[in-house]
mmCIF file of C-alpha atoms in Angstrom:
data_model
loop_
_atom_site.group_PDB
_atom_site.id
_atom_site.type_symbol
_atom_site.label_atom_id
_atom_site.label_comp_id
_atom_site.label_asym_id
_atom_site.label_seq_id
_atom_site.Cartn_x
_atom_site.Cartn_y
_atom_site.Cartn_z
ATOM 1 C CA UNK A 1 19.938 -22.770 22.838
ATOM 2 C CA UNK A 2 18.560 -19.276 23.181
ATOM 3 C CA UNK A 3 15.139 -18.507 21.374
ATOM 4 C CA UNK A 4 14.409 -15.474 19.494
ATOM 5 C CA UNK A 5 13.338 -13.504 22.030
ATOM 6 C CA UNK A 6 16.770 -13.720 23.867
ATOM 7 C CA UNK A 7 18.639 -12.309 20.902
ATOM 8 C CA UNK A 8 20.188 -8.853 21.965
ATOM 9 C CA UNK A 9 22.151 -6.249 20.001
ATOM 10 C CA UNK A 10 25.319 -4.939 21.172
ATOM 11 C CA UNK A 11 24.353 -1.277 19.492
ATOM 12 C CA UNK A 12 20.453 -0.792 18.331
ATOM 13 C CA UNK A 13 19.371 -1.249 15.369
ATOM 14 C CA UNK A 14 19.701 2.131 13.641
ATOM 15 C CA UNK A 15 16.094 3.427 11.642
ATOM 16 C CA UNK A 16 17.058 4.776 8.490
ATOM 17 C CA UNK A 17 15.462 8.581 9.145
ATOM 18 C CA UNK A 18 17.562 11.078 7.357
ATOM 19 C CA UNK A 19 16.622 14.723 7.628
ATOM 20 C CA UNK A 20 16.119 15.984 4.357
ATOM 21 C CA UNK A 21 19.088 18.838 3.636
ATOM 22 C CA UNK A 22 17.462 21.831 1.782
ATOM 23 C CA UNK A 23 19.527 24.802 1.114
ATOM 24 C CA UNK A 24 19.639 27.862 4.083
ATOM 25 C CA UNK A 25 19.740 30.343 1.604
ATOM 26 C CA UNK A 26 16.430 29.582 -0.579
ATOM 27 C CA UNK A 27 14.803 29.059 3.089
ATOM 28 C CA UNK A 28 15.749 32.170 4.826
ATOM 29 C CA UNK A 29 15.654 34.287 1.245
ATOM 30 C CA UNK A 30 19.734 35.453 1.638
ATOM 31 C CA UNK A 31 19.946 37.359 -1.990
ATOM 32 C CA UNK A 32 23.786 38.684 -1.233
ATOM 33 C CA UNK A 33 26.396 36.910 1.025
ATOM 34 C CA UNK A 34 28.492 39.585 2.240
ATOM 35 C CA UNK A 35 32.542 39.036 2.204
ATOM 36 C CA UNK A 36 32.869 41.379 5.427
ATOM 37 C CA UNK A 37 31.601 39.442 7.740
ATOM 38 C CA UNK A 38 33.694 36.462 8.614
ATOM 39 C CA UNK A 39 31.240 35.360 11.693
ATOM 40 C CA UNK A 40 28.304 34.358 8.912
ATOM 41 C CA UNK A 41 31.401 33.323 6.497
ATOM 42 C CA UNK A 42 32.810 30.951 9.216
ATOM 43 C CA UNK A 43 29.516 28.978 9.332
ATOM 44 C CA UNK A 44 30.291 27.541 5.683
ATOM 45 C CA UNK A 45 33.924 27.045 6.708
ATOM 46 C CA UNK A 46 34.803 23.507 8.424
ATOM 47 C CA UNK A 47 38.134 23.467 11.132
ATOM 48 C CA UNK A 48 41.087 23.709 8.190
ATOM 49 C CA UNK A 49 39.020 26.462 6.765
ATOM 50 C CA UNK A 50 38.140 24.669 3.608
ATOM 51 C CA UNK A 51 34.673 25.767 1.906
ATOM 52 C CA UNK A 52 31.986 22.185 3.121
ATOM 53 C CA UNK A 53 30.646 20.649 0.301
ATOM 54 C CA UNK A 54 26.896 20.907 -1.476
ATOM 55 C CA UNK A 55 26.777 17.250 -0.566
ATOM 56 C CA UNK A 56 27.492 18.144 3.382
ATOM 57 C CA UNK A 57 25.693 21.065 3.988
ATOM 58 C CA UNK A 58 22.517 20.517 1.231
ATOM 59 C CA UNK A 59 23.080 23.810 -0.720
ATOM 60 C CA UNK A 60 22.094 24.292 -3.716
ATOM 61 C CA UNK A 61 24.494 24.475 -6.830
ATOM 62 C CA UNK A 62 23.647 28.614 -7.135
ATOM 63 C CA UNK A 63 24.562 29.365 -4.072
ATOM 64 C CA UNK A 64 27.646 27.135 -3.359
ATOM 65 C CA UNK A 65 29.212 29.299 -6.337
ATOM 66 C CA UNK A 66 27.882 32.008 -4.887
ATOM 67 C CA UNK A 67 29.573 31.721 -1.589
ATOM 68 C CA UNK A 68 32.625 30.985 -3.022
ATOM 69 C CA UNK A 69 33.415 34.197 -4.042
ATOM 70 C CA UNK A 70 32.866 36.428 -0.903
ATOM 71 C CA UNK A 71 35.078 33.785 0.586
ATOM 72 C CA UNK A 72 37.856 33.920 -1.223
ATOM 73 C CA UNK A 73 37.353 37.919 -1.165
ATOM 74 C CA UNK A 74 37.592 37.772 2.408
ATOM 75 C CA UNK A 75 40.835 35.674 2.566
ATOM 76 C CA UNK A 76 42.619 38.150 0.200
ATOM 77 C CA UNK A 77 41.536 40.904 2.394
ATOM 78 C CA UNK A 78 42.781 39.030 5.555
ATOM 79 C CA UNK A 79 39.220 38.813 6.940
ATOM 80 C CA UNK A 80 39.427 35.092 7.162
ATOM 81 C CA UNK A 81 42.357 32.897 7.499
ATOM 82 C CA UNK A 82 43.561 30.437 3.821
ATOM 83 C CA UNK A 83 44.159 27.594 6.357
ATOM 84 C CA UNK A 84 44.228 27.075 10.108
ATOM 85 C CA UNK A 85 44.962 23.625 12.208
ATOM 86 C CA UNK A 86 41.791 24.389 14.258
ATOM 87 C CA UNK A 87 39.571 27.417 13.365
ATOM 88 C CA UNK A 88 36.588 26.901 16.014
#
């Protein structure tokens, strides 16, 4: 029989040390998101150009409605695409 000290994991055991998610805006002190400038913009976006979720990214509840509204100002003006198969 093997003995304890035998015993061997096919993966490792995984540490439970989750970074804690704080919001980007508080940190860095962003007051106004711009809508013309889809290169920031595209950060929030994921790959079918949806907005990522407060739960995803850690921002907080002011500034996830906040964003939402340059946005969707910068799909109606063509500055971003509505959706895309693969946007990065």
């Amino acid at each position: 029989m093997a003995e304890q000290s035998e015993i061997r994991y096919l993966t490792a055991p995984s540490i439970d040390t989750k970074k804690k998610k704080y919001c980007r805006f508080k940190k860095s002190g962003i007051k106004y998101i711009d809508y013309k400038d889809p290169e920031f913009l595209k950060k929030i976006l994921n790959e079918q150009c949806k907005i990522l979720p407060r739960r995803i990214t850690g921002t907080s509840l002011k500034y996830q409605r906040r964003v939402a509204q340059p946005v969707k100002r910068a799909r109606q003006i063509a500055l971003l695409p509505y959706v895309t198969d693969l946007m990065k």
